[in-house]
Amino acid sequence: MRLILIFSIFYSLQCSDEFWFQRKCEPSCIFQQGSLDSKTLNSFPKNCSSICADLVIDAESNLTEAELIPVFRNVKTIFGTILISYTNLTSLKFLAGLESLKCDEIPSHPDFSHPKNGLKLYDNFEMTEIGMLN
């Protein structure tokens, strides 16, 4: 049985600006490209346990789950946002080591009429499980 997940917790992207990132992460741990794809993959900070990024993984990203696993292997904390949409990914197991996603803009009790940021998943029709363990 195929389970289709359409999962939306937080809504808009860009909770942070460059100054916010500079206060949270070392310069070598900031991913400013936004979209993660085969062209930007080499500039992703792979040796940082905490990174700053407003990540977009979408239909244009052209990366497989197997390619994403080593990219996120060391990442425990992401300061920023993650948007995953229109992919063929079947799970988010590549984010299994992620322990927290932090954004100063997210209130502790979100006002859904003025949505903030964080993780947004939508239109990933091949996704059958989340796979985020932490």
Coordinates of N, CA, C and O in Angstrom, one line a residue:
M1 N 0.8 -1.2 0.0 CA 0.0 0.0 0.0 C 0.9 1.2 0.0 O 1.8 1.3 0.7
R2 N 0.6 2.2 -0.8 CA 1.4 3.4 -1.0 C 0.7 4.5 -0.1 O -0.5 4.7 -0.2
L3 N 1.5 5.1 0.7 CA 1.1 6.1 1.6 C 1.6 7.4 1.0 O 2.7 7.6 0.7
I4 N 0.7 8.3 0.7 CA 1.0 9.6 0.2 C 1.0 10.6 1.3 O 0.0 10.8 2.0
L5 N 2.1 11.3 1.5 CA 2.3 12.2 2.6 C 2.2 13.6 2.0 O 3.1 14.0 1.2
I6 N 1.3 14.4 2.5 CA 1.4 15.8 2.2 C 1.4 16.5 3.6 O 0.5 16.4 4.3
F7 N 2.6 17.0 3.9 CA 2.9 17.4 5.3 C 3.3 18.8 5.3 O 4.3 19.2 4.7
S8 N 2.4 19.6 5.9 CA 2.8 21.1 6.0 C 2.6 21.5 7.4 O 1.5 21.6 8.0
I9 N 3.7 21.8 8.1 CA 3.7 22.3 9.4 C 3.9 23.8 9.4 O 3.2 24.6 10.0
F10 N 4.9 24.3 8.7 CA 5.3 25.7 8.7 C 5.2 26.1 7.2 O 5.4 25.2 6.3
Y11 N 5.1 27.3 6.9 CA 4.6 27.7 5.6 C 5.5 28.5 4.7 O 5.8 28.0 3.6
S12 N 6.0 29.6 5.1 CA 6.8 30.4 4.1 C 8.3 30.2 4.4 O 8.7 29.7 5.4
L13 N 9.1 30.5 3.4 CA 10.5 30.3 3.5 C 11.2 31.6 3.8 O 10.6 32.7 3.8
Q14 N 12.5 31.5 4.2 CA 13.3 32.7 4.5 C 13.0 33.2 5.9 O 12.4 34.3 6.0
C15 N 13.3 32.5 7.0 CA 13.1 33.1 8.3 C 14.3 33.9 8.7 O 14.3 34.6 9.7
S16 N 15.3 33.9 7.9 CA 16.6 34.5 8.3 C 17.2 35.4 7.2 O 16.8 35.2 6.1
D17 N 18.1 36.2 7.6 CA 18.8 37.0 6.6 C 20.3 36.7 6.9 O 20.7 35.9 7.8
E18 N 21.1 37.3 6.0 CA 22.6 37.0 6.1 C 23.1 37.4 7.5 O 24.0 36.6 8.0
F19 N 22.7 38.5 8.1 CA 23.2 38.9 9.4 C 22.8 37.9 10.4 O 23.6 37.5 11.3
W20 N 21.6 37.3 10.4 CA 21.1 36.3 11.4 C 22.0 35.1 11.2 O 22.4 34.5 12.2
F21 N 22.3 34.6 10.0 CA 23.2 33.5 9.8 C 24.5 33.7 10.3 O 25.1 32.8 10.9
Q22 N 25.1 34.9 10.2 CA 26.4 35.2 10.6 C 26.5 35.1 12.2 O 27.6 34.8 12.7
R23 N 25.4 35.4 12.9 CA 25.4 35.3 14.3 C 25.3 33.9 14.8 O 25.7 33.6 15.9
K24 N 24.8 33.0 14.0 CA 24.5 31.6 14.4 C 25.6 30.6 13.9 O 25.8 29.6 14.6
C25 N 26.3 30.9 12.8 CA 27.2 29.9 12.2 C 28.5 30.5 11.8 O 28.6 31.7 11.5
E26 N 29.6 29.7 11.8 CA 30.8 30.1 11.3 C 30.6 30.3 9.8 O 29.8 29.6 9.1
P27 N 31.4 31.2 9.2 CA 31.2 31.5 7.7 C 31.3 30.2 6.9 O 30.6 30.1 5.9
S28 N 32.2 29.3 7.2 CA 32.3 28.0 6.4 C 31.1 27.1 6.6 O 31.0 26.1 5.8
C29 N 30.2 27.4 7.5 CA 29.1 26.5 7.7 C 27.8 27.2 7.3 O 26.7 26.7 7.6
I30 N 27.9 28.2 6.4 CA 26.7 28.9 5.9 C 26.5 28.5 4.4 O 27.5 28.6 3.6
F31 N 25.4 27.9 4.1 CA 25.1 27.6 2.7 C 24.1 28.6 2.2 O 22.9 28.7 2.5
Q32 N 24.6 29.5 1.3 CA 23.9 30.6 0.8 C 23.2 30.4 -0.5 O 22.4 31.2 -0.9
Q33 N 23.5 29.3 -1.1 CA 22.9 29.0 -2.5 C 21.4 28.8 -2.4 O 20.7 29.0 -3.4
G34 N 20.9 28.3 -1.3 CA 19.5 28.0 -1.2 C 19.1 26.6 -1.8 O 18.9 25.7 -1.1
S35 N 19.0 26.6 -3.1 CA 18.7 25.3 -3.8 C 19.8 24.4 -3.8 O 21.0 24.7 -4.1
L36 N 19.5 23.1 -3.3 CA 20.6 22.1 -3.2 C 20.4 21.2 -4.4 O 19.4 20.5 -4.6
D37 N 21.4 21.2 -5.3 CA 21.3 20.4 -6.6 C 22.7 20.0 -6.9 O 23.7 20.2 -6.2
S38 N 22.9 19.3 -8.0 CA 24.2 18.8 -8.4 C 25.2 19.9 -8.6 O 26.4 19.7 -8.5
K39 N 24.8 21.1 -9.0 CA 25.7 22.3 -9.2 C 26.1 22.9 -7.9 O 27.2 23.4 -7.8
T40 N 25.3 22.9 -6.9 CA 25.6 23.5 -5.6 C 26.1 22.6 -4.6 O 26.5 23.0 -3.5
L41 N 26.0 21.3 -4.8 CA 26.4 20.2 -3.9 C 27.8 20.4 -3.3 O 28.0 20.2 -2.1
N42 N 28.7 20.8 -4.1 CA 30.1 20.9 -3.6 C 30.3 22.0 -2.7 O 31.3 22.0 -1.9
S43 N 29.4 23.0 -2.7 CA 29.6 24.2 -1.8 C 28.8 24.0 -0.5 O 28.9 24.8 0.4
F44 N 28.1 22.8 -0.3 CA 27.4 22.6 0.9 C 28.4 22.2 2.0 O 29.3 21.4 1.8
P45 N 28.2 22.8 3.2 CA 29.2 22.5 4.3 C 29.0 21.2 4.9 O 28.3 20.9 5.9
K46 N 29.8 20.2 4.4 CA 29.6 18.8 4.8 C 30.3 18.4 6.1 O 30.0 17.4 6.7
N47 N 31.2 19.3 6.6 CA 31.9 18.9 7.8 C 31.4 19.7 9.0 O 32.1 19.8 10.1
C48 N 30.3 20.3 9.0 CA 29.7 21.1 10.1 C 28.6 20.4 10.7 O 27.7 19.8 10.0
S49 N 28.5 20.4 12.0 CA 27.4 19.8 12.7 C 26.2 20.7 12.8 O 25.1 20.3 12.9
S50 N 26.5 22.0 12.8 CA 25.5 23.0 12.7 C 25.7 23.9 11.4 O 26.8 24.3 11.2
I51 N 24.6 24.0 10.6 CA 24.7 24.8 9.4 C 23.6 25.8 9.4 O 22.6 25.7 10.1
C52 N 23.8 26.9 8.7 CA 22.9 27.9 8.5 C 22.5 27.9 7.0 O 23.3 27.9 6.1
A53 N 21.2 27.7 6.8 CA 20.7 27.6 5.4 C 19.2 27.7 5.3 O 18.5 27.3 6.2
D54 N 18.7 28.3 4.2 CA 17.3 28.2 3.8 C 17.3 27.3 2.6 O 17.5 27.7 1.5
L55 N 17.2 26.0 2.9 CA 17.4 24.9 1.9 C 16.1 24.7 1.1 O 15.0 24.6 1.6
V56 N 16.3 24.5 -0.2 CA 15.2 24.1 -1.1 C 15.7 22.8 -1.9 O 16.7 22.8 -2.5
I57 N 14.9 21.8 -1.7 CA 15.1 20.6 -2.5 C 13.8 20.3 -3.2 O 12.8 20.1 -2.6
D58 N 13.9 20.4 -4.6 CA 12.7 20.4 -5.4 C 12.9 19.6 -6.7 O 14.0 18.9 -6.8
A59 N 12.0 19.7 -7.6 CA 12.1 18.9 -8.8 C 13.4 19.3 -9.6 O 13.9 18.4 -10.4
E60 N 13.9 20.5 -9.4 CA 15.1 20.9 -10.1 C 16.4 20.4 -9.4 O 17.5 20.6 -10.0
S61 N 16.3 19.8 -8.3 CA 17.4 19.5 -7.5 C 18.2 18.3 -8.0 O 19.4 18.2 -7.8
N62 N 17.6 17.4 -8.7 CA 18.2 16.3 -9.4 C 19.2 15.4 -8.5 O 20.1 14.9 -9.0
L63 N 18.9 15.3 -7.2 CA 19.7 14.5 -6.4 C 18.9 13.4 -5.8 O 17.7 13.5 -5.5
T64 N 19.5 12.2 -5.7 CA 18.8 11.1 -5.1 C 19.0 11.0 -3.6 O 19.9 11.7 -3.1
E65 N 18.2 10.2 -3.0 CA 18.4 10.0 -1.5 C 19.8 9.5 -1.2 O 20.4 9.9 -0.2
A66 N 20.3 8.6 -2.0 CA 21.7 8.0 -1.8 C 22.7 9.1 -1.9 O 23.7 9.1 -1.2
E67 N 22.5 10.1 -2.8 CA 23.4 11.2 -2.9 C 23.3 12.2 -1.7 O 24.3 12.9 -1.3
L68 N 22.1 12.3 -1.1 CA 21.9 13.2 0.0 C 22.4 12.7 1.3 O 22.7 13.5 2.2
I69 N 22.4 11.4 1.5 CA 22.8 10.8 2.8 C 24.2 11.3 3.2 O 24.4 11.8 4.3
P70 N 25.3 11.2 2.4 CA 26.6 11.7 2.9 C 26.6 13.2 3.0 O 27.4 13.8 3.8
V71 N 25.8 14.0 2.3 CA 25.7 15.4 2.5 C 25.3 15.8 3.9 O 25.9 16.8 4.5
F72 N 24.3 15.2 4.4 CA 23.8 15.5 5.7 C 24.3 14.6 6.9 O 23.8 14.7 8.0
R73 N 25.3 13.8 6.6 CA 25.8 12.8 7.6 C 26.1 13.5 8.9 O 25.8 13.0 10.0
N74 N 26.8 14.6 8.9 CA 27.3 15.3 10.1 C 26.4 16.3 10.7 O 26.6 16.9 11.7
V75 N 25.3 16.6 10.0 CA 24.4 17.8 10.4 C 23.5 17.4 11.5 O 22.7 16.4 11.4
K76 N 23.6 18.1 12.6 CA 22.8 17.9 13.8 C 21.8 19.0 13.9 O 20.7 18.8 14.4
T77 N 22.2 20.2 13.6 CA 21.3 21.4 13.7 C 21.3 22.2 12.4 O 22.4 22.4 11.9
I78 N 20.2 22.6 12.0 CA 20.1 23.6 10.9 C 19.4 24.8 11.4 O 18.3 24.8 12.0
F79 N 20.1 26.0 11.3 CA 19.5 27.2 11.6 C 18.9 27.8 10.3 O 19.7 28.0 9.3
G80 N 17.6 27.8 10.2 CA 17.0 28.3 8.9 C 15.8 27.4 8.6 O 15.0 27.1 9.5
T81 N 15.6 27.1 7.3 CA 14.4 26.5 6.9 C 14.7 25.4 5.9 O 15.8 25.4 5.3
I82 N 13.8 24.5 5.7 CA 13.9 23.4 4.7 C 12.6 23.3 4.0 O 11.5 23.1 4.6
L83 N 12.6 23.4 2.7 CA 11.5 23.2 1.8 C 11.8 22.1 0.9 O 12.8 22.1 0.1
I84 N 10.9 21.0 0.9 CA 11.1 19.9 0.0 C 9.8 19.7 -0.7 O 8.7 19.4 -0.1
S85 N 9.8 19.9 -2.0 CA 8.6 19.8 -2.8 C 8.9 19.3 -4.2 O 9.9 19.4 -4.8
Y86 N 7.8 18.6 -4.7 CA 7.9 18.1 -6.1 C 9.1 17.2 -6.4 O 9.6 17.2 -7.5
T87 N 9.4 16.4 -5.4 CA 10.6 15.5 -5.6 C 10.1 14.0 -5.8 O 8.9 13.8 -5.7
N88 N 11.0 13.2 -6.1 CA 10.7 11.7 -6.2 C 11.3 11.0 -5.0 O 11.3 9.8 -5.0
L89 N 11.6 11.7 -4.0 CA 12.1 11.1 -2.7 C 11.1 10.3 -2.1 O 9.9 10.6 -2.1
T90 N 11.5 9.1 -1.6 CA 10.5 8.2 -0.9 C 10.6 8.4 0.6 O 9.7 7.9 1.3
S91 N 11.6 9.0 1.1 CA 11.7 9.3 2.6 C 12.6 10.5 2.8 O 13.3 10.9 1.9
L92 N 12.7 10.9 4.1 CA 13.7 11.9 4.5 C 14.8 11.2 5.4 O 15.3 11.9 6.2
K93 N 15.1 10.0 5.1 CA 16.1 9.3 5.9 C 17.5 10.0 5.8 O 18.3 9.8 6.7
F94 N 17.7 10.8 4.8 CA 19.0 11.5 4.7 C 19.1 12.5 5.8 O 20.1 13.0 6.1
L95 N 17.9 12.9 6.5 CA 17.9 13.8 7.6 C 17.8 13.1 8.9 O 17.5 13.7 9.9
A96 N 18.1 11.8 8.9 CA 17.9 11.0 10.2 C 18.8 11.5 11.3 O 18.4 11.4 12.5
G97 N 19.9 12.1 11.1 CA 20.8 12.6 12.1 C 20.4 14.0 12.6 O 21.0 14.4 13.6
L98 N 19.5 14.6 11.9 CA 19.1 16.0 12.3 C 18.4 16.0 13.6 O 17.4 15.2 13.8
E99 N 18.9 16.8 14.6 CA 18.3 16.8 15.9 C 17.4 18.0 16.1 O 16.5 18.0 16.9
S100 N 17.7 19.1 15.4 CA 16.9 20.3 15.6 C 17.0 21.2 14.3 O 18.0 21.3 13.6
L101 N 15.9 21.9 14.1 CA 15.7 22.9 13.1 C 15.3 24.2 13.8 O 14.2 24.2 14.4
K102 N 16.2 25.2 13.8 CA 15.9 26.4 14.6 C 15.8 27.6 13.7 O 16.5 27.8 12.8
C103 N 14.8 28.4 14.1 CA 14.6 29.7 13.5 C 14.0 30.6 14.5 O 13.0 30.3 15.1
D104 N 14.7 31.7 14.8 CA 14.2 32.7 15.8 C 12.8 33.3 15.5 O 12.2 33.8 16.3
E105 N 12.4 33.2 14.2 CA 11.1 33.7 13.8 C 10.0 32.9 14.2 O 8.8 33.3 14.1
I106 N 10.2 31.6 14.6 CA 9.1 30.7 14.8 C 8.6 31.0 16.3 O 9.4 30.8 17.2
P107 N 7.4 31.4 16.5 CA 6.9 31.5 17.8 C 6.6 30.2 18.5 O 6.5 29.2 17.8
S108 N 6.6 30.1 19.8 CA 6.4 28.8 20.4 C 5.0 28.3 20.2 O 4.8 27.1 20.2
H109 N 4.0 29.2 20.0 CA 2.7 28.8 19.6 C 2.3 29.5 18.3 O 1.8 30.6 18.3
P110 N 2.6 28.9 17.2 CA 2.4 29.6 15.9 C 1.0 30.1 15.7 O 0.1 29.4 16.0
D111 N 1.0 31.3 15.2 CA -0.3 31.9 14.8 C -0.5 31.5 13.3 O 0.2 32.0 12.4
F112 N -1.4 30.6 13.1 CA -1.6 30.1 11.7 C -2.1 31.1 10.7 O -2.1 30.8 9.5
S113 N -2.6 32.2 11.2 CA -3.1 33.2 10.2 C -1.9 34.0 9.7 O -2.0 34.7 8.7
H114 N -0.8 33.9 10.5 CA 0.5 34.6 10.0 C 1.6 33.5 10.1 O 2.4 33.6 11.0
P115 N 1.6 32.6 9.3 CA 2.5 31.4 9.4 C 4.0 31.9 9.3 O 4.3 32.8 8.6
K116 N 4.8 31.2 10.0 CA 6.2 31.5 10.0 C 6.9 30.4 9.2 O 6.5 30.1 8.1
N117 N 8.0 29.8 9.8 CA 8.9 29.0 9.0 C 9.3 27.8 9.7 O 9.0 27.5 10.8
G118 N 10.1 27.0 9.0 CA 10.7 25.7 9.6 C 10.8 24.7 8.5 O 11.6 24.8 7.6
L119 N 10.0 23.7 8.6 CA 10.0 22.6 7.6 C 8.7 22.5 6.8 O 7.6 22.6 7.4
K120 N 8.8 22.5 5.5 CA 7.6 22.4 4.7 C 7.8 21.3 3.7 O 8.8 21.3 2.9
L121 N 6.9 20.4 3.6 CA 6.9 19.3 2.7 C 5.6 19.3 1.9 O 4.5 19.4 2.6
Y122 N 5.7 19.3 0.6 CA 4.4 19.2 -0.1 C 4.7 18.6 -1.6 O 5.7 18.8 -2.1
D123 N 3.6 18.0 -2.1 CA 3.7 17.4 -3.4 C 4.9 16.5 -3.7 O 5.5 16.5 -4.7
N124 N 5.2 15.7 -2.7 CA 6.2 14.6 -2.8 C 5.4 13.3 -2.9 O 5.4 12.6 -1.9
F125 N 4.9 13.0 -4.0 CA 3.9 11.9 -4.1 C 4.5 10.5 -4.0 O 3.8 9.5 -3.8
E126 N 5.8 10.4 -4.1 CA 6.5 9.1 -3.9 C 6.9 8.9 -2.5 O 7.3 7.8 -2.2
M127 N 6.8 9.8 -1.6 CA 7.2 9.7 -0.2 C 6.3 8.8 0.5 O 5.1 8.9 0.5
T128 N 6.9 7.7 1.1 CA 6.1 6.7 1.8 C 6.4 6.8 3.3 O 5.7 6.1 4.1
E129 N 7.4 7.5 3.7 CA 7.7 7.6 5.2 C 8.6 8.8 5.4 O 9.2 9.3 4.5
I130 N 8.5 9.3 6.6 CA 9.3 10.5 6.9 C 10.8 10.1 7.2 O 11.7 10.5 6.6
G131 N 11.0 9.1 8.1 CA 12.3 8.6 8.3 C 13.3 9.5 9.1 O 14.4 9.2 9.2
M132 N 12.7 10.6 9.7 CA 13.6 11.4 10.6 C 13.5 10.9 12.0 O 12.4 11.0 12.6
L133 N 14.6 10.3 12.5 CA 14.5 9.6 13.7 C 14.6 10.5 15.0 O 14.1 10.1 16.0
N134 N 15.2 11.6 14.8 CA 15.4 12.5 16.0 C 14.4 13.6 16.1 O 14.5 14.5 16.8

